[in-house]
mmCIF file of C-alpha atoms in Angstrom:
data_model
loop_
_atom_site.group_PDB
_atom_site.id
_atom_site.type_symbol
_atom_site.label_atom_id
_atom_site.label_comp_id
_atom_site.label_asym_id
_atom_site.label_seq_id
_atom_site.Cartn_x
_atom_site.Cartn_y
_atom_site.Cartn_z
ATOM 1 C CA MET A 1429 -0.152 0.421 0.312
ATOM 2 C CA ARG A 1430 2.984 2.578 0.875
ATOM 3 C CA LEU A 1431 4.194 1.515 -2.299
ATOM 4 C CA TYR A 1432 1.173 3.043 -3.989
ATOM 5 C CA LEU A 1433 1.243 6.002 -2.495
ATOM 6 C CA TYR A 1434 4.675 6.297 -3.547
ATOM 7 C CA ILE A 1435 4.375 5.989 -6.813
ATOM 8 C CA TYR A 1436 1.671 8.428 -6.495
ATOM 9 C CA LEU A 1437 2.825 10.985 -5.125
ATOM 10 C CA PHE A 1438 5.661 10.746 -7.004
ATOM 11 C CA PHE A 1439 3.395 11.311 -10.592
ATOM 12 C CA LEU A 1440 1.854 14.239 -9.193
ATOM 13 C CA ALA A 1441 5.019 15.766 -8.345
ATOM 14 C CA CYS A 1442 5.421 15.723 -11.612
ATOM 15 C CA SER A 1443 2.631 17.076 -12.505
ATOM 16 C CA PHE A 1444 3.148 19.573 -10.837
ATOM 17 C CA TRP A 1445 7.189 20.134 -12.567
ATOM 18 C CA LEU A 1446 5.547 19.779 -16.196
ATOM 19 C CA SER A 1447 3.653 22.335 -15.010
ATOM 20 C CA GLY A 1448 5.897 25.028 -14.066
ATOM 21 C CA CYS A 1449 8.476 24.429 -16.830
ATOM 22 C CA HIS A 1450 5.547 25.795 -19.829
ATOM 23 C CA THR A 1451 7.709 27.884 -22.309
ATOM 24 C CA GLU A 1452 5.726 31.394 -23.540
ATOM 25 C CA ASN A 1453 5.681 30.166 -26.218
ATOM 26 C CA GLU A 1454 2.832 27.887 -25.267
ATOM 27 C CA ALA A 1455 1.067 31.105 -24.897
ATOM 28 C CA TYR A 1456 1.369 32.138 -28.011
ATOM 29 C CA THR A 1457 -1.214 32.195 -30.944
ATOM 30 C CA ALA A 1458 0.744 32.026 -34.275
ATOM 31 C CA THR A 1459 4.154 30.631 -35.357
ATOM 32 C CA LEU A 1460 5.970 30.851 -39.456
ATOM 33 C CA THR A 1461 6.876 27.219 -40.593
ATOM 34 C CA ALA A 1462 9.195 27.019 -44.241
ATOM 35 C CA SER A 1463 6.646 26.082 -46.912
ATOM 36 C CA GLY A 1464 8.654 26.077 -50.167
ATOM 37 C CA LYS A 1465 11.659 28.192 -51.641
ATOM 38 C CA LEU A 1466 11.556 30.542 -54.451
ATOM 39 C CA THR A 1467 14.713 30.434 -56.678
ATOM 40 C CA PHE A 1468 15.284 32.367 -59.774
ATOM 41 C CA PRO A 1469 18.388 31.053 -62.227
ATOM 42 C CA LEU A 1470 21.486 33.967 -61.856
ATOM 43 C CA ASP A 1471 23.864 34.934 -64.949
ATOM 44 C CA SER A 1472 27.832 35.771 -62.860
ATOM 45 C CA LEU A 1473 27.021 39.319 -63.306
ATOM 46 C CA THR A 1474 24.067 39.092 -60.898
ATOM 47 C CA PRO A 1475 25.237 38.336 -56.714
ATOM 48 C CA ASN A 1476 22.804 36.650 -54.706
ATOM 49 C CA TYR A 1477 22.912 39.029 -52.007
ATOM 50 C CA THR A 1478 21.460 42.610 -52.178
ATOM 51 C CA ILE A 1479 21.564 45.796 -49.852
ATOM 52 C CA PRO A 1480 18.947 45.547 -46.899
ATOM 53 C CA GLU A 1481 15.602 46.997 -48.424
ATOM 54 C CA GLY A 1482 17.003 45.996 -51.447
ATOM 55 C CA CYS A 1483 14.661 43.871 -53.310
ATOM 56 C CA SER A 1484 10.060 44.065 -53.358
ATOM 57 C CA TYR A 1485 7.750 42.411 -54.478
ATOM 58 C CA ARG A 1486 4.590 43.990 -56.305
ATOM 59 C CA LEU A 1487 2.557 42.787 -59.799
ATOM 60 C CA LEU A 1488 3.067 44.794 -62.933
ATOM 61 C CA ASN A 1489 1.158 44.804 -65.506
ATOM 62 C CA GLY A 1490 -0.382 41.453 -64.003
ATOM 63 C CA ILE A 1491 2.900 39.854 -63.657
ATOM 64 C CA PRO A 1492 4.187 39.099 -60.230
ATOM 65 C CA THR A 1493 7.430 41.039 -59.957
ATOM 66 C CA LEU A 1494 10.175 40.764 -57.531
ATOM 67 C CA THR A 1495 12.599 43.985 -57.680
ATOM 68 C CA TYR A 1496 16.251 43.213 -57.465
ATOM 69 C CA PHE A 1497 18.765 45.731 -56.823
ATOM 70 C CA ASN A 1498 22.298 44.663 -58.384
ATOM 71 C CA ARG A 1499 24.689 46.355 -56.384
ATOM 72 C CA LEU A 1500 27.332 44.995 -58.068
ATOM 73 C CA ASN A 1501 26.538 46.681 -61.498
ATOM 74 C CA TYR A 1502 23.203 49.127 -60.538
ATOM 75 C CA THR A 1503 21.193 47.633 -62.602
ATOM 76 C CA LEU A 1504 17.977 46.476 -61.278
ATOM 77 C CA VAL A 1505 16.762 43.056 -62.611
ATOM 78 C CA PHE A 1506 12.857 42.332 -62.047
ATOM 79 C CA PHE A 1507 11.772 38.327 -62.248
ATOM 80 C CA ASP A 1508 8.463 36.777 -62.916
ATOM 81 C CA VAL A 1509 7.814 35.228 -59.707
ATOM 82 C CA LYS A 1510 5.359 32.719 -61.540
ATOM 83 C CA LYS A 1511 7.410 31.445 -63.888
ATOM 84 C CA LYS A 1512 10.679 32.311 -61.368
ATOM 85 C CA GLU A 1513 13.367 33.834 -64.397
ATOM 86 C CA GLU A 1514 14.042 37.273 -64.837
ATOM 87 C CA TYR A 1515 11.806 39.221 -67.391
ATOM 88 C CA HIS A 1516 13.422 42.284 -67.189
ATOM 89 C CA ARG A 1517 16.576 44.474 -66.297
ATOM 90 C CA ILE A 1518 17.207 48.475 -65.946
ATOM 91 C CA GLN A 1519 21.116 49.894 -66.120
ATOM 92 C CA LEU A 1520 21.361 52.464 -63.828
ATOM 93 C CA LYS A 1521 23.425 56.135 -65.613
ATOM 94 C CA LYS A 1522 26.482 57.195 -63.224
ATOM 95 C CA GLN A 1523 26.831 59.243 -65.157
ATOM 96 C CA GLY A 1524 25.654 62.261 -67.607
ATOM 97 C CA MET A 1525 23.833 65.509 -65.386
ATOM 98 C CA TYR A 1526 22.200 63.329 -62.694
ATOM 99 C CA PRO A 1527 24.193 60.282 -61.504
ATOM 100 C CA VAL A 1528 22.478 57.913 -59.881
ATOM 101 C CA ASN A 1529 25.622 57.093 -57.890
ATOM 102 C CA HIS A 1530 24.405 55.219 -54.474
ATOM 103 C CA ILE A 1531 21.450 54.253 -54.702
ATOM 104 C CA VAL A 1532 19.462 52.904 -50.918
ATOM 105 C CA GLY A 1533 16.713 52.864 -51.163
ATOM 106 C CA MET A 1534 13.539 51.788 -53.828
ATOM 107 C CA GLU A 1535 9.951 52.477 -54.377
ATOM 108 C CA VAL A 1536 8.360 50.731 -58.396
ATOM 109 C CA ILE A 1537 5.280 52.057 -58.137
ATOM 110 C CA SER A 1538 4.653 51.103 -61.515
ATOM 111 C CA ARG A 1539 6.307 50.114 -64.762
ATOM 112 C CA ASP A 1540 6.836 54.200 -66.028
ATOM 113 C CA SER A 1541 7.827 55.211 -62.612
ATOM 114 C CA ILE A 1542 10.587 53.854 -60.023
ATOM 115 C CA LEU A 1543 11.956 56.201 -57.146
ATOM 116 C CA LEU A 1544 15.203 55.940 -56.658
ATOM 117 C CA LEU A 1545 16.582 57.703 -53.252
ATOM 118 C CA PRO A 1546 20.476 58.066 -52.884
ATOM 119 C CA MET A 1547 22.181 57.786 -50.379
ATOM 120 C CA TYR A 1548 22.282 61.218 -48.919
ATOM 121 C CA ILE A 1549 18.450 62.897 -49.415
ATOM 122 C CA LYS A 1550 19.603 65.783 -51.976
ATOM 123 C CA ARG A 1551 17.416 64.343 -54.064
ATOM 124 C CA LEU A 1552 15.219 61.791 -55.886
ATOM 125 C CA TYR A 1553 15.442 60.169 -59.437
ATOM 126 C CA LEU A 1554 12.178 59.187 -61.240
ATOM 127 C CA LEU A 1555 12.800 56.531 -63.584
ATOM 128 C CA ASN A 1556 10.848 54.931 -66.280
ATOM 129 C CA TRP A 1557 10.942 51.502 -67.579
ATOM 130 C CA GLN A 1558 13.622 52.312 -69.796
ATOM 131 C CA GLY A 1559 15.914 53.772 -67.415
ATOM 132 C CA ASP A 1560 15.386 57.467 -68.332
ATOM 133 C CA ILE A 1561 15.428 59.576 -65.526
ATOM 134 C CA TYR A 1562 12.715 62.227 -66.244
ATOM 135 C CA ARG A 1563 11.859 63.234 -62.713
ATOM 136 C CA VAL A 1564 14.301 64.820 -59.941
ATOM 137 C CA TYR A 1565 12.991 66.445 -57.106
ATOM 138 C CA ASN A 1566 15.549 69.000 -55.272
ATOM 139 C CA LEU A 1567 15.117 68.273 -51.739
ATOM 140 C CA ALA A 1568 18.284 69.914 -51.550
ATOM 141 C CA LYS A 1569 16.323 73.305 -51.657
ATOM 142 C CA GLU A 1570 14.730 73.242 -48.808
ATOM 143 C CA ALA A 1571 15.727 75.194 -46.115
ATOM 144 C CA SER A 1572 14.903 72.897 -43.626
ATOM 145 C CA LEU A 1573 16.610 69.673 -44.717
ATOM 146 C CA ASP A 1574 20.278 71.873 -45.541
ATOM 147 C CA ARG A 1575 19.615 73.155 -41.224
ATOM 148 C CA MET A 1576 18.286 69.430 -39.691
ATOM 149 C CA TRP A 1577 20.746 66.801 -42.140
ATOM 150 C CA LYS A 1578 23.750 68.121 -43.039
ATOM 151 C CA ASN A 1579 24.772 64.769 -44.726
ATOM 152 C CA GLU A 1580 22.945 61.741 -42.669
ATOM 153 C CA PRO A 1581 22.624 58.449 -45.228
ATOM 154 C CA ALA A 1582 19.674 57.888 -45.974
ATOM 155 C CA ARG A 1583 17.791 54.397 -45.150
ATOM 156 C CA GLN A 1584 14.850 53.507 -46.393
ATOM 157 C CA LEU A 1585 12.463 54.383 -48.874
ATOM 158 C CA ASP A 1586 9.111 53.814 -49.162
ATOM 159 C CA PHE A 1587 5.918 55.319 -51.222
ATOM 160 C CA VAL A 1588 2.554 55.878 -49.920
ATOM 161 C CA ASP A 1589 -0.333 58.458 -51.401
ATOM 162 C CA GLN A 1590 1.748 60.279 -53.434
ATOM 163 C CA GLU A 1591 4.648 60.941 -50.404
ATOM 164 C CA CYS A 1592 7.616 59.488 -50.125
ATOM 165 C CA ILE A 1593 8.549 58.141 -46.346
ATOM 166 C CA MET A 1594 12.546 58.476 -46.079
ATOM 167 C CA GLY A 1595 14.518 57.064 -43.182
ATOM 168 C CA THR A 1596 18.169 58.215 -41.855
ATOM 169 C CA THR A 1597 20.958 58.398 -39.931
ATOM 170 C CA PRO A 1598 22.916 60.151 -38.346
ATOM 171 C CA LEU A 1599 26.640 61.559 -38.456
ATOM 172 C CA ALA A 1600 27.259 63.363 -35.766
ATOM 173 C CA ASP A 1601 29.515 62.772 -32.874
ATOM 174 C CA GLN A 1602 28.000 60.120 -31.216
ATOM 175 C CA ASN A 1603 30.333 60.774 -27.725
ATOM 176 C CA GLN A 1604 28.117 63.666 -27.236
ATOM 177 C CA PRO A 1605 24.212 61.935 -27.592
ATOM 178 C CA ASN A 1606 21.979 64.331 -25.947
ATOM 179 C CA GLN A 1607 23.428 65.980 -29.104
ATOM 180 C CA TYR A 1608 23.794 63.351 -31.503
ATOM 181 C CA TYR A 1609 20.331 61.511 -30.422
ATOM 182 C CA ARG A 1610 18.602 64.652 -31.137
ATOM 183 C CA ILE A 1611 18.817 64.714 -34.944
ATOM 184 C CA PRO A 1612 15.199 63.714 -36.497
ATOM 185 C CA LEU A 1613 15.170 60.396 -38.244
ATOM 186 C CA GLY A 1614 11.976 60.595 -40.762
ATOM 187 C CA ALA A 1615 11.358 62.480 -43.071
ATOM 188 C CA ALA A 1616 8.053 62.543 -45.161
ATOM 189 C CA TYR A 1617 8.255 64.280 -48.926
ATOM 190 C CA ASP A 1618 4.907 64.934 -50.856
ATOM 191 C CA LEU A 1619 5.517 64.017 -54.622
ATOM 192 C CA LYS A 1620 2.271 66.438 -55.641
ATOM 193 C CA THR A 1621 3.012 70.046 -53.313
ATOM 194 C CA GLU A 1622 7.024 68.920 -52.993
ATOM 195 C CA LYS A 1623 6.620 69.846 -49.734
ATOM 196 C CA LEU A 1624 9.416 68.093 -47.233
ATOM 197 C CA ASN A 1625 8.868 66.963 -43.516
ATOM 198 C CA VAL A 1626 11.930 66.513 -41.452
ATOM 199 C CA ASN A 1627 11.395 66.418 -38.460
ATOM 200 C CA PHE A 1628 8.076 63.357 -37.597
ATOM 201 C CA ILE A 1629 10.620 60.333 -36.376
ATOM 202 C CA GLU A 1630 12.242 60.889 -33.581
ATOM 203 C CA TYR A 1631 14.451 58.698 -31.322
ATOM 204 C CA PRO A 1632 12.720 57.706 -28.065
ATOM 205 C CA PRO A 1633 13.559 58.681 -24.605
ATOM 206 C CA LEU A 1634 15.961 55.600 -24.394
ATOM 207 C CA TYR A 1635 17.976 56.993 -26.714
ATOM 208 C CA GLN A 1636 18.199 60.522 -25.086
ATOM 209 C CA ASN A 1637 18.756 60.229 -21.509
ATOM 210 C CA LYS A 1638 22.220 60.794 -22.711
ATOM 211 C CA THR A 1639 23.659 56.438 -23.029
ATOM 212 C CA ASN A 1640 25.865 56.305 -26.171
ATOM 213 C CA PHE A 1641 24.609 53.026 -28.499
ATOM 214 C CA GLY A 1642 27.449 52.741 -31.060
ATOM 215 C CA PHE A 1643 26.555 53.633 -34.888
ATOM 216 C CA TYR A 1644 24.929 50.622 -35.651
ATOM 217 C CA HIS A 1645 22.688 50.845 -32.740
ATOM 218 C CA ALA A 1646 21.195 54.033 -33.994
ATOM 219 C CA GLN A 1647 19.606 53.343 -36.729
ATOM 220 C CA SER A 1648 16.455 52.840 -36.582
ATOM 221 C CA SER A 1649 13.321 50.836 -39.155
ATOM 222 C CA TYR A 1650 9.999 51.657 -39.442
ATOM 223 C CA CYS A 1651 7.427 49.981 -41.683
ATOM 224 C CA ILE A 1652 4.170 51.473 -43.085
ATOM 225 C CA ASN A 1653 0.249 49.343 -43.134
ATOM 226 C CA ASP A 1654 -2.632 49.723 -45.247
ATOM 227 C CA LYS A 1655 -4.034 52.479 -42.932
ATOM 228 C CA GLY A 1656 -0.716 54.521 -43.928
ATOM 229 C CA HIS A 1657 0.204 54.299 -39.626
ATOM 230 C CA ILE A 1658 3.969 54.078 -39.105
ATOM 231 C CA VAL A 1659 5.759 51.783 -36.546
ATOM 232 C CA VAL A 1660 9.026 52.693 -36.125
ATOM 233 C CA SER A 1661 12.165 49.872 -34.345
ATOM 234 C CA PHE A 1662 15.263 50.721 -33.034
ATOM 235 C CA PRO A 1663 17.898 48.778 -32.004
ATOM 236 C CA ALA A 1664 18.146 49.165 -28.199
ATOM 237 C CA ASP A 1665 14.484 49.476 -27.049
ATOM 238 C CA PRO A 1666 12.048 46.142 -26.768
ATOM 239 C CA ASN A 1667 9.247 49.277 -27.756
ATOM 240 C CA LEU A 1668 7.643 49.885 -30.701
ATOM 241 C CA TYR A 1669 6.852 53.679 -31.626
ATOM 242 C CA LEU A 1670 3.605 54.363 -33.535
ATOM 243 C CA TYR A 1671 2.241 57.675 -35.916
ATOM 244 C CA ASP A 1672 -0.867 57.982 -37.552
ATOM 245 C CA ARG A 1673 -1.359 59.053 -40.913
ATOM 246 C CA SER A 1674 -0.311 63.341 -40.373
ATOM 247 C CA LYS A 1675 2.739 61.403 -39.113
ATOM 248 C CA ARG A 1676 1.795 62.538 -34.974
ATOM 249 C CA PHE A 1677 3.038 60.404 -32.417
ATOM 250 C CA THR A 1678 0.604 58.404 -30.776
ATOM 251 C CA GLY A 1679 2.313 56.060 -28.403
ATOM 252 C CA LYS A 1680 4.241 53.111 -27.927
ATOM 253 C CA VAL A 1681 4.400 49.035 -27.136
ATOM 254 C CA SER A 1682 6.254 46.447 -25.878
ATOM 255 C CA ALA A 1683 7.346 43.687 -28.116
ATOM 256 C CA GLU A 1684 10.447 42.612 -26.792
ATOM 257 C CA CYS A 1685 12.080 39.682 -27.911
ATOM 258 C CA SER A 1686 11.277 36.918 -24.811
ATOM 259 C CA GLN A 1687 15.144 35.557 -24.496
ATOM 260 C CA PHE A 1688 16.812 38.564 -23.905
ATOM 261 C CA SER A 1689 18.229 39.516 -20.724
ATOM 262 C CA GLY A 1690 17.590 43.274 -20.820
ATOM 263 C CA LYS A 1691 18.650 46.088 -21.329
ATOM 264 C CA VAL A 1692 21.385 46.801 -24.584
ATOM 265 C CA SER A 1693 24.541 48.124 -22.681
ATOM 266 C CA ALA A 1694 26.249 51.179 -23.575
ATOM 267 C CA PHE A 1695 28.222 51.588 -25.914
ATOM 268 C CA THR A 1696 32.043 52.803 -24.135
ATOM 269 C CA HIS A 1697 34.823 51.106 -25.865
ATOM 270 C CA ALA A 1698 36.011 53.313 -28.407
ATOM 271 C CA GLY A 1699 37.695 51.477 -31.516
ATOM 272 C CA GLU A 1700 35.374 48.504 -30.163
ATOM 273 C CA GLU A 1701 31.796 48.982 -33.310
ATOM 274 C CA GLU A 1702 32.747 45.682 -34.767
ATOM 275 C CA LYS A 1703 32.459 43.998 -31.134
ATOM 276 C CA TYR A 1704 29.658 46.029 -29.404
ATOM 277 C CA TYR A 1705 27.594 45.153 -31.892
ATOM 278 C CA PHE A 1706 27.982 41.518 -32.614
ATOM 279 C CA ASN A 1707 28.371 41.058 -28.170
ATOM 280 C CA GLU A 1708 24.770 43.119 -27.171
ATOM 281 C CA ASP A 1709 21.045 42.352 -28.415
ATOM 282 C CA GLY A 1710 19.362 44.002 -30.945
ATOM 283 C CA TYR A 1711 16.215 44.384 -32.680
ATOM 284 C CA GLU A 1712 16.584 45.102 -36.367
ATOM 285 C CA SER A 1713 13.824 45.549 -39.550
ATOM 286 C CA VAL A 1714 10.032 45.772 -38.894
ATOM 287 C CA TYR A 1715 8.499 44.382 -41.325
ATOM 288 C CA TYR A 1716 3.645 44.732 -42.246
ATOM 289 C CA ASP A 1717 2.270 41.509 -44.262
ATOM 290 C CA LYS A 1718 -0.851 43.616 -45.842
ATOM 291 C CA TYR A 1719 -1.862 39.712 -46.639
ATOM 292 C CA ARG A 1720 -2.658 38.847 -42.927
ATOM 293 C CA ASN A 1721 -2.615 41.845 -41.466
ATOM 294 C CA VAL A 1722 0.752 40.974 -38.886
ATOM 295 C CA TYR A 1723 4.379 42.877 -38.057
ATOM 296 C CA TYR A 1724 7.358 40.682 -38.496
ATOM 297 C CA ARG A 1725 10.079 42.411 -35.984
ATOM 298 C CA PHE A 1726 13.823 40.646 -36.496
ATOM 299 C CA ALA A 1727 16.115 40.549 -33.524
ATOM 300 C CA THR A 1728 19.280 39.484 -32.665
ATOM 301 C CA ALA A 1729 20.480 37.948 -29.847
ATOM 302 C CA GLY A 1730 23.999 39.160 -29.007
ATOM 303 C CA ILE A 1731 26.843 35.994 -27.970
ATOM 304 C CA ASP A 1732 30.274 36.029 -27.127
ATOM 305 C CA GLY A 1733 33.501 35.139 -29.288
ATOM 306 C CA LYS A 1734 35.505 35.631 -32.212
ATOM 307 C CA LEU A 1735 34.468 37.771 -34.506
ATOM 308 C CA PRO A 1736 33.349 36.270 -38.020
ATOM 309 C CA VAL A 1737 35.567 37.291 -41.028
ATOM 310 C CA SER A 1738 33.560 40.619 -42.649
ATOM 311 C CA SER A 1739 34.098 43.614 -43.708
ATOM 312 C CA ASN A 1740 30.919 45.304 -42.587
ATOM 313 C CA ALA A 1741 29.674 45.324 -38.997
ATOM 314 C CA LEU A 1742 26.083 44.590 -40.194
ATOM 315 C CA TYR A 1743 27.310 41.179 -41.690
ATOM 316 C CA LYS A 1744 28.787 40.536 -38.735
ATOM 317 C CA GLY A 1745 25.156 40.108 -37.687
ATOM 318 C CA LEU A 1746 24.822 36.974 -39.904
ATOM 319 C CA PHE A 1747 25.869 35.120 -37.454
ATOM 320 C CA LYS A 1748 23.653 35.759 -34.517
ATOM 321 C CA PRO A 1749 20.770 33.974 -33.422
ATOM 322 C CA VAL A 1750 17.878 35.736 -35.383
ATOM 323 C CA TYR A 1751 14.613 35.423 -34.336
ATOM 324 C CA ILE A 1752 11.200 36.718 -35.240
ATOM 325 C CA ILE A 1753 8.222 38.567 -33.170
ATOM 326 C CA ILE A 1754 4.907 38.628 -34.607
ATOM 327 C CA LEU A 1755 2.597 40.844 -33.562
ATOM 328 C CA ASP A 1756 -0.814 41.037 -34.552
ATOM 329 C CA GLU A 1757 -2.755 44.142 -36.383
ATOM 330 C CA LYS A 1758 -3.130 45.777 -32.675
ATOM 331 C CA LEU A 1759 0.927 44.709 -32.422
ATOM 332 C CA ASN A 1760 0.211 42.252 -29.320
ATOM 333 C CA LYS A 1761 2.607 40.103 -29.941
ATOM 334 C CA ILE A 1762 1.577 36.185 -30.105
ATOM 335 C CA GLY A 1763 4.236 34.646 -31.462
ATOM 336 C CA GLU A 1764 8.459 33.930 -32.195
ATOM 337 C CA ILE A 1765 10.499 31.430 -33.262
ATOM 338 C CA LEU A 1766 14.216 31.629 -33.702
ATOM 339 C CA LEU A 1767 15.505 31.360 -37.427
ATOM 340 C CA PRO A 1768 17.775 28.147 -38.590
ATOM 341 C CA GLU A 1769 21.177 29.429 -37.651
ATOM 342 C CA ASN A 1770 23.388 30.299 -40.336
ATOM 343 C CA LYS A 1771 21.015 30.033 -43.291
ATOM 344 C CA HIS A 1772 18.816 32.849 -44.158
ATOM 345 C CA TYR A 1773 20.182 36.640 -44.956
ATOM 346 C CA PHE A 1774 17.463 37.611 -43.422
ATOM 347 C CA LEU A 1775 18.202 41.548 -44.873
ATOM 348 C CA ASN A 1776 17.001 40.186 -48.125
ATOM 349 C CA THR A 1777 13.685 39.828 -47.012
ATOM 350 C CA PHE A 1778 10.179 40.474 -49.082
ATOM 351 C CA ILE A 1779 6.715 39.818 -48.746
ATOM 352 C CA ASN A 1780 3.672 38.449 -51.007
ATOM 353 C CA GLU A 1781 0.244 36.387 -50.876
ATOM 354 C CA ASP A 1782 2.297 33.088 -50.417
ATOM 355 C CA GLY A 1783 3.922 34.381 -46.948
ATOM 356 C CA LEU A 1784 7.868 35.850 -45.357
ATOM 357 C CA TYR A 1785 10.553 34.656 -47.246
ATOM 358 C CA LEU A 1786 13.372 34.830 -46.828
ATOM 359 C CA SER A 1787 17.376 34.802 -48.885
ATOM 360 C CA ASP A 1788 19.068 31.962 -48.375
ATOM 361 C CA SER A 1789 22.421 33.640 -49.246
ATOM 362 C CA HIS A 1790 23.984 33.153 -46.113
ATOM 363 C CA PRO A 1791 28.596 33.058 -46.351
ATOM 364 C CA GLU A 1792 27.921 29.559 -44.573
ATOM 365 C CA ASN A 1793 24.754 28.298 -46.227
ATOM 366 C CA PRO A 1794 26.030 25.141 -47.316
ATOM 367 C CA GLU A 1795 23.143 25.142 -49.740
ATOM 368 C CA MET A 1796 23.878 28.489 -50.755
ATOM 369 C CA LYS A 1797 24.028 28.652 -55.213
ATOM 370 C CA GLU A 1798 26.615 31.474 -56.178
ATOM 371 C CA ASN A 1799 23.708 31.187 -59.689
ATOM 372 C CA LYS A 1800 20.456 30.691 -58.449
ATOM 373 C CA LEU A 1801 19.081 33.596 -55.551
ATOM 374 C CA SER A 1802 16.644 31.512 -53.729
ATOM 375 C CA PHE A 1803 13.980 32.276 -50.657
ATOM 376 C CA THR A 1804 13.248 29.616 -48.337
ATOM 377 C CA CYS A 1805 8.637 31.117 -48.219
ATOM 378 C CA TYR A 1806 7.886 30.682 -44.297
ATOM 379 C CA LYS A 1807 4.004 30.613 -43.966
ATOM 380 C CA LEU A 1808 1.682 32.330 -41.072
ATOM 381 C CA VAL A 1809 0.158 28.996 -39.256
ATOM 382 C CA ARG A 1810 -2.507 31.052 -36.157
ATOM 383 C CA HIS A 1811 -3.229 28.207 -33.102
#
């Protein structure tokens, strides 16, 4: 009888122990699962990776099109997603009256309306299908632009209701964070009125409290939902910051990675910027999925160890563990996944009717082929 009692107590204790081991994941209502690949053949002149935000998806004249920026020879390559082949390319002109150099953002509005944003927010170019620049918007004539930004590089370009939304990264002295983090990060340029609004995105209080987070943790990211509202992510901040259609700040929401240990440490060792970026947790890009009305926030976990061989700290970030935080239409956290190690070049991402596509062109991915542009499709699954 005593033996049965011990057995009963043992299983009872196990049940209590197991009930306390439920991970946060078990409370989530959504996840992302890998489901198939999309592969395009490449010629010898086209690399299988590009700049961040260097690929985008849109339906052009009935053709489901992936537009891809060839960063090596400055061409725009257009792939037919259904046929899985290239069907057009535009060679950008690097000479002449308006040379197109150092492109960091593009938005394909239609076949004959292709917007390009150079590295410095001085001009916007509008191209046709043949690659001819038929309109140049001179943003530098705005006194407010010169007053706010001197030579800060642009980072992102989006187009909503005849308005170009652009992000930037300051290049001021980071040793004076109380001044550095007060530089505006967002510009909105109306193509119809040719009016510029340059100060609607600002660093949050976490940055403005005189803490130096280094250059790479100063680079914000944003997305725009189907209502024209802007959601902004900052690398050192677990919160997302919200702006309405009129560019007014409306609040913040928590979108923290459950695997992060706490606050990002301040950057204190001059000359060790890349090591700092590699060792610290941080939030990367944020995307809006208009087909499923959800958001994806990418996050990379800091790791100790030897820095990977790379010429750029952002590419070193590819070797960090990568998480995707899933948020619903009201920005409630509904899921979180860890991506396979050293498989995806997550800086190249696009979204279409089928799902979230992540580039397979990670330097350590054994399946990567130099003559193939490959993406893995991740489908949203609700529990």
